[in-house]
Short mmCIF file of C-alpha atoms in Angstrom, two decimals:
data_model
loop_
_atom_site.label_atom_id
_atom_site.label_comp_id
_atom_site.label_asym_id
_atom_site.label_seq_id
_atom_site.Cartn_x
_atom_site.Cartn_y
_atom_site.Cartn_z
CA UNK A 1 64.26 91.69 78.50
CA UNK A 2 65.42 90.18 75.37
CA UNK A 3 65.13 86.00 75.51
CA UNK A 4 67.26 86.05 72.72
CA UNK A 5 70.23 87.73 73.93
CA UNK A 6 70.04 88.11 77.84
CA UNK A 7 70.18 91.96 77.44
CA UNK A 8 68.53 91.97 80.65
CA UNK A 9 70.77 90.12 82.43
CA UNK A 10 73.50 92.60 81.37
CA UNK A 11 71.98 95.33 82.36
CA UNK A 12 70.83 93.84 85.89
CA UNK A 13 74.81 93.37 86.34
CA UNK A 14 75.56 96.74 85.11
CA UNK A 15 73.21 98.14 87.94
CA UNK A 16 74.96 96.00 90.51
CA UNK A 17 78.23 97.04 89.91
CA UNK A 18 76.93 101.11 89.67
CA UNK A 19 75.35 100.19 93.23
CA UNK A 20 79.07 98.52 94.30
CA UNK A 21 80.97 100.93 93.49
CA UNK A 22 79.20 103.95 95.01
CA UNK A 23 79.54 101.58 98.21
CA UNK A 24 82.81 101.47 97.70
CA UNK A 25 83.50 105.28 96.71
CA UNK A 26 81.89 105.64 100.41
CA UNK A 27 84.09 102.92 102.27
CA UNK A 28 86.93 104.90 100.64
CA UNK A 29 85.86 108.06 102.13
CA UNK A 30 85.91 106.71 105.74
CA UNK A 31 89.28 104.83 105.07
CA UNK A 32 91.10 108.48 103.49
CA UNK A 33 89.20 110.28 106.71
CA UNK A 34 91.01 107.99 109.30
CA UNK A 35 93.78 107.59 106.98
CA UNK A 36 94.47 104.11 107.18
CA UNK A 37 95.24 102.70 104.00
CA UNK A 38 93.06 99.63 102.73
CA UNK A 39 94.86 96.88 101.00
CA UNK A 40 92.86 93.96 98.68
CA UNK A 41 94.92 90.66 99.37
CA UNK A 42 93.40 88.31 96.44
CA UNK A 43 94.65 84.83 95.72
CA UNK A 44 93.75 81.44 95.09
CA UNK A 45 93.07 78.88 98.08
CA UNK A 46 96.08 77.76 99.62
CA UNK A 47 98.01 80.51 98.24
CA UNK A 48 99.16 81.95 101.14
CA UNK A 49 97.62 84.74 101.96
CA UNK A 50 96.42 83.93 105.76
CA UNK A 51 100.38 82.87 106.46
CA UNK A 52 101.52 86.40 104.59
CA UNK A 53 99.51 88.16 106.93
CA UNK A 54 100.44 85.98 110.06
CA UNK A 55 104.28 86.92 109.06
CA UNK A 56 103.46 90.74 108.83
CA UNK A 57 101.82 90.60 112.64
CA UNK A 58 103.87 93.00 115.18
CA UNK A 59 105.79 94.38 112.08
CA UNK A 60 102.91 96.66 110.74
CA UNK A 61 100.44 98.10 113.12
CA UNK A 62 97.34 96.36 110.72
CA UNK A 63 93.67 95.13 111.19
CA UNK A 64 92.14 92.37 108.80
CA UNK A 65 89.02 91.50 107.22
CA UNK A 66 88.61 88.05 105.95
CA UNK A 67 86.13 86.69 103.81
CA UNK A 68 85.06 83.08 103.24
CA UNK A 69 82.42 80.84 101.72
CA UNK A 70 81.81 79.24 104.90
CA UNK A 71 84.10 79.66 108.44
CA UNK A 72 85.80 82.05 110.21
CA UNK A 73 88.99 80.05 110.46
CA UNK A 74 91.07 82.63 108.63
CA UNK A 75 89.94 85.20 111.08
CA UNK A 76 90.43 83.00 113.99
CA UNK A 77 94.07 82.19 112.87
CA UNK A 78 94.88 86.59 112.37
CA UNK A 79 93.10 87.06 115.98
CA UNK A 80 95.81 84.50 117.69
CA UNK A 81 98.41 86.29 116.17
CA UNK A 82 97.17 89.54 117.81
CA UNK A 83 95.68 91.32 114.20
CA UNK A 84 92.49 92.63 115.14
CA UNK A 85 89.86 90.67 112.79
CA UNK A 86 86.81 90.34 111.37
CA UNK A 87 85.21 87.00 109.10
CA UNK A 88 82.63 87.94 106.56
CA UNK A 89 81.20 84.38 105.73
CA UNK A 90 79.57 84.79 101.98
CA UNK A 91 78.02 81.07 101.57
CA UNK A 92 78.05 80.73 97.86
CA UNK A 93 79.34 83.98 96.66
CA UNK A 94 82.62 84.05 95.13
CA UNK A 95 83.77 87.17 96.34
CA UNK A 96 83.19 89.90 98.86
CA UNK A 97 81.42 93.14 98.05
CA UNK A 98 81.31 97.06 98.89
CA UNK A 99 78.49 96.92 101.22
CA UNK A 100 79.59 93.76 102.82
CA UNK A 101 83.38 95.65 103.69
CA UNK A 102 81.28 98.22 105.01
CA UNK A 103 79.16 95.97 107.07
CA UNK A 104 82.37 94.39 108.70
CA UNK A 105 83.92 97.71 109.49
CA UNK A 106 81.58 97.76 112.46
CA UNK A 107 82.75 94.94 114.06
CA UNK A 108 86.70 96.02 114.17
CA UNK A 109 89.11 98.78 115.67
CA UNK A 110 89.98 99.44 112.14
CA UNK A 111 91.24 102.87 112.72
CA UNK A 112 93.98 101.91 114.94
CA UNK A 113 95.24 100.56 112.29
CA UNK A 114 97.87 101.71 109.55
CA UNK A 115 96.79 99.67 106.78
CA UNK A 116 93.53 97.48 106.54
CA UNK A 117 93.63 94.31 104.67
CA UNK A 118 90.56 92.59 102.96
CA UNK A 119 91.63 89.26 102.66
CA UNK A 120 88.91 88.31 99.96
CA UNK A 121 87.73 84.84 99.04
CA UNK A 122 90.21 82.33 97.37
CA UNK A 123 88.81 82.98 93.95
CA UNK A 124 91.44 84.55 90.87
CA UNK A 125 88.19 85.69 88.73
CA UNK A 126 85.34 87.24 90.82
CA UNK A 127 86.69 89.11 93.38
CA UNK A 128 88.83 91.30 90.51
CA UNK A 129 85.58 92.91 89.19
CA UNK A 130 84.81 94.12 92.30
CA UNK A 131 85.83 97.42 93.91
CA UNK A 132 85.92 97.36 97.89
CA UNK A 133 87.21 100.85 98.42
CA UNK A 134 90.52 99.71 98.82
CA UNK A 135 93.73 102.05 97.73
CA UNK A 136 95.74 99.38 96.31
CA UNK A 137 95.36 95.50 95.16
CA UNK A 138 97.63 92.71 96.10
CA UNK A 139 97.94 88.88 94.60
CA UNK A 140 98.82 86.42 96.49
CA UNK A 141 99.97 83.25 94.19
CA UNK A 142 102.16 80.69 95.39
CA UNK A 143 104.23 78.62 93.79
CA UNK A 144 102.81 75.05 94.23
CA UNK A 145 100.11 76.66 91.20
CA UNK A 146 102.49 76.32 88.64
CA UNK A 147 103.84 79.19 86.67
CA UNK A 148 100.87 79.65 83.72
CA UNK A 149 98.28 81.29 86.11
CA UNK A 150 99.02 85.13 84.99
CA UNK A 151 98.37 84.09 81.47
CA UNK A 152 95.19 81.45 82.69
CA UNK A 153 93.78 84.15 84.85
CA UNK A 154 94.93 87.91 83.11
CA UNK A 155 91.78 89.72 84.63
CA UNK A 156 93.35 89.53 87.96
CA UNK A 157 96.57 90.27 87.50
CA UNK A 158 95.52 93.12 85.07
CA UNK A 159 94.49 94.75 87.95
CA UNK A 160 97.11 94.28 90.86
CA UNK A 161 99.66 96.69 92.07
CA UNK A 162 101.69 93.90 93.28
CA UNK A 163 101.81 90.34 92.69
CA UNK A 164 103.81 88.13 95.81
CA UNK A 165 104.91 85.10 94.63
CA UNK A 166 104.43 82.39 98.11
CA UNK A 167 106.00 79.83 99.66
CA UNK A 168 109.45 80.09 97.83
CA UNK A 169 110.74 77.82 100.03
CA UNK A 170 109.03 74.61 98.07
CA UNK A 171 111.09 75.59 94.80
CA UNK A 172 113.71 73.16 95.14
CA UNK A 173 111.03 70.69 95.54
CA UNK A 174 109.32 71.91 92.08
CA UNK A 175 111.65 72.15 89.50
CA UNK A 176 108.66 72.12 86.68
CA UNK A 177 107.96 75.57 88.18
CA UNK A 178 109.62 78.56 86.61
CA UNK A 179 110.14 81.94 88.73
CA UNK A 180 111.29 83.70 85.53
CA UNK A 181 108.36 82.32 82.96
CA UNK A 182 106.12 83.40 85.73
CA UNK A 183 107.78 86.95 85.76
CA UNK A 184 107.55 86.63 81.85
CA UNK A 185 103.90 85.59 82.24
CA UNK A 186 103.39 88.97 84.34
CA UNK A 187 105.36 90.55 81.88
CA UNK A 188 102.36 89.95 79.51
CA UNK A 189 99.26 90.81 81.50
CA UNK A 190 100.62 93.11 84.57
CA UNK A 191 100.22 97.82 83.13
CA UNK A 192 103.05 98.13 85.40
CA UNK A 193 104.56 94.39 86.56
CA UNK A 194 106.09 94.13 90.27
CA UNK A 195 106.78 91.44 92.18
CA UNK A 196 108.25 90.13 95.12
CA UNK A 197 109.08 86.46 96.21
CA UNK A 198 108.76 85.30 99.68
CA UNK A 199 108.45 82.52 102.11
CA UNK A 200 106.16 83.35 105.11
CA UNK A 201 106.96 79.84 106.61
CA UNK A 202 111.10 80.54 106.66
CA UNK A 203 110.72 84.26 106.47
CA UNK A 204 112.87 84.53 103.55
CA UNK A 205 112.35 88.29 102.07
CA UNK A 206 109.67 89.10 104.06
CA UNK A 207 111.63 92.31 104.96
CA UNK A 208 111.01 92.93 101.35
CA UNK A 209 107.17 92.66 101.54
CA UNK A 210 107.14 94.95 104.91
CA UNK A 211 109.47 97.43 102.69
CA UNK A 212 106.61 97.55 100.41
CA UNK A 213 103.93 98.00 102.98
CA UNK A 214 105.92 100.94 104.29
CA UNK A 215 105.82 102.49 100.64
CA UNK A 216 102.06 102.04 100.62
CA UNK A 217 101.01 105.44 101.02
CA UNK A 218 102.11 106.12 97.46
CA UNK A 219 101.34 103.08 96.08
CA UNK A 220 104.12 100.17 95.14
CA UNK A 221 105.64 101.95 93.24
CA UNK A 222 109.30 100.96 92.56
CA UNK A 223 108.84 98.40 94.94
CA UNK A 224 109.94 94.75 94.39
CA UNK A 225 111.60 93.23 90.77
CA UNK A 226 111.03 94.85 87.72
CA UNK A 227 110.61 91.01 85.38
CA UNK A 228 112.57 93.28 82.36
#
């Protein structure tokens, strides 16, 4: 190892994401076998994504995995609304894994279901590096986190499929927060932007998120607003 330069330490990472992702090249194999289609629901804390999942229950025949640093609460709150679920509890990591997606699986009906969500931890950096096996990546962001967090955070929003803007229904209580710089900001960082803005607490356009659910099998494509 250089002292110098942390070669080492670059290399150690390399190996750890070759190891990840032939985990999750085999988690994707069992998912396109039973052909249930696995979604990765990313987002800050707070930003919704427990409640988006909560509003899809009995509208989408889904199963959940839910990761976090350190209780099951998420997991608890999907099982009382009848989504079969399982809580991967990291500690200190910042993110969920390959292997430990793979781990969970045993512990829930999964294949009953049509799509499989991996609600990772609240995190907008880490859990973007890692692949999971899943088809398709969502972001959850809400609006209470202003409108700059596409630009802030590009990584993750480099790499989703669809961004769903939360919790709409607190815009007339934020008027510093933009909808259209935030489609602007997505403009910037998002290969192929798409987004949809809902309120899972009012239910406002949450036909428009199961609409995109139901065009999951080929991706989101076309699905939700086009920013330009």
């Amino acid at each position: 190892m250089c002292e110098s330069c942390g070669c080492g330490v670059v290399e150690l990472h390399e190996r750890v994401l070759a190891d990840n992702d032939a985990a999750a090249l085999h988690n994707r194999a069992h998912f396109d076998a039973a052909k249930v289609r696995c979604v990765n629901l990313m987002g800050s804390p707070g930003s919704g994504k427990t409640a988006l999942l909560e509003a899809t229950a009995g509208r989408r025949r889904i199963a959940a995995i839910s990761g976090d640093l350190a209780t099951d609460n998420d997991a608890a709150r999907l099982r009382a609304r009848g989504i079969p679920s399982a809580s991967i509890t990291t500690g200190s990591a910042c993110h969920l894994d390959a292997t430990m997606v793979h781990h969970a699986l045993d512990h829930l009906p999964w294949q009953e279901a049509e799509i499989l969500f991996v609600e990772n931890v609240g995190n907008l950096v880490c859990p973007a590096v890692y692949d999971l096996g899943q088809h398709l990546n969502v972001v959850a962001l809400s609006v209470t986190e202003g409108d700059d967090k596409p630009l802030k955070y590009p990584v993750m929003f480099r790499v989703a499929d669809l961004v769903v803007l939360t919790k709409i229904d607190l815009l007339p209580v934020l008027p510093q927060v933009s909808v259209d710089r935030i489609r602007d900001a997505l403009d910037q960082v998002m290969p192929s932007p798409r987004m949809i803005a809902v309120s899972a607490l009012t239910g406002a356009e949450i036909d428009q998120w199961l609409s995109a659910l139901g065009a999951s099998a080929q991706g989101f494509s076309g699905v939700g607003l086009r920013s330009r």
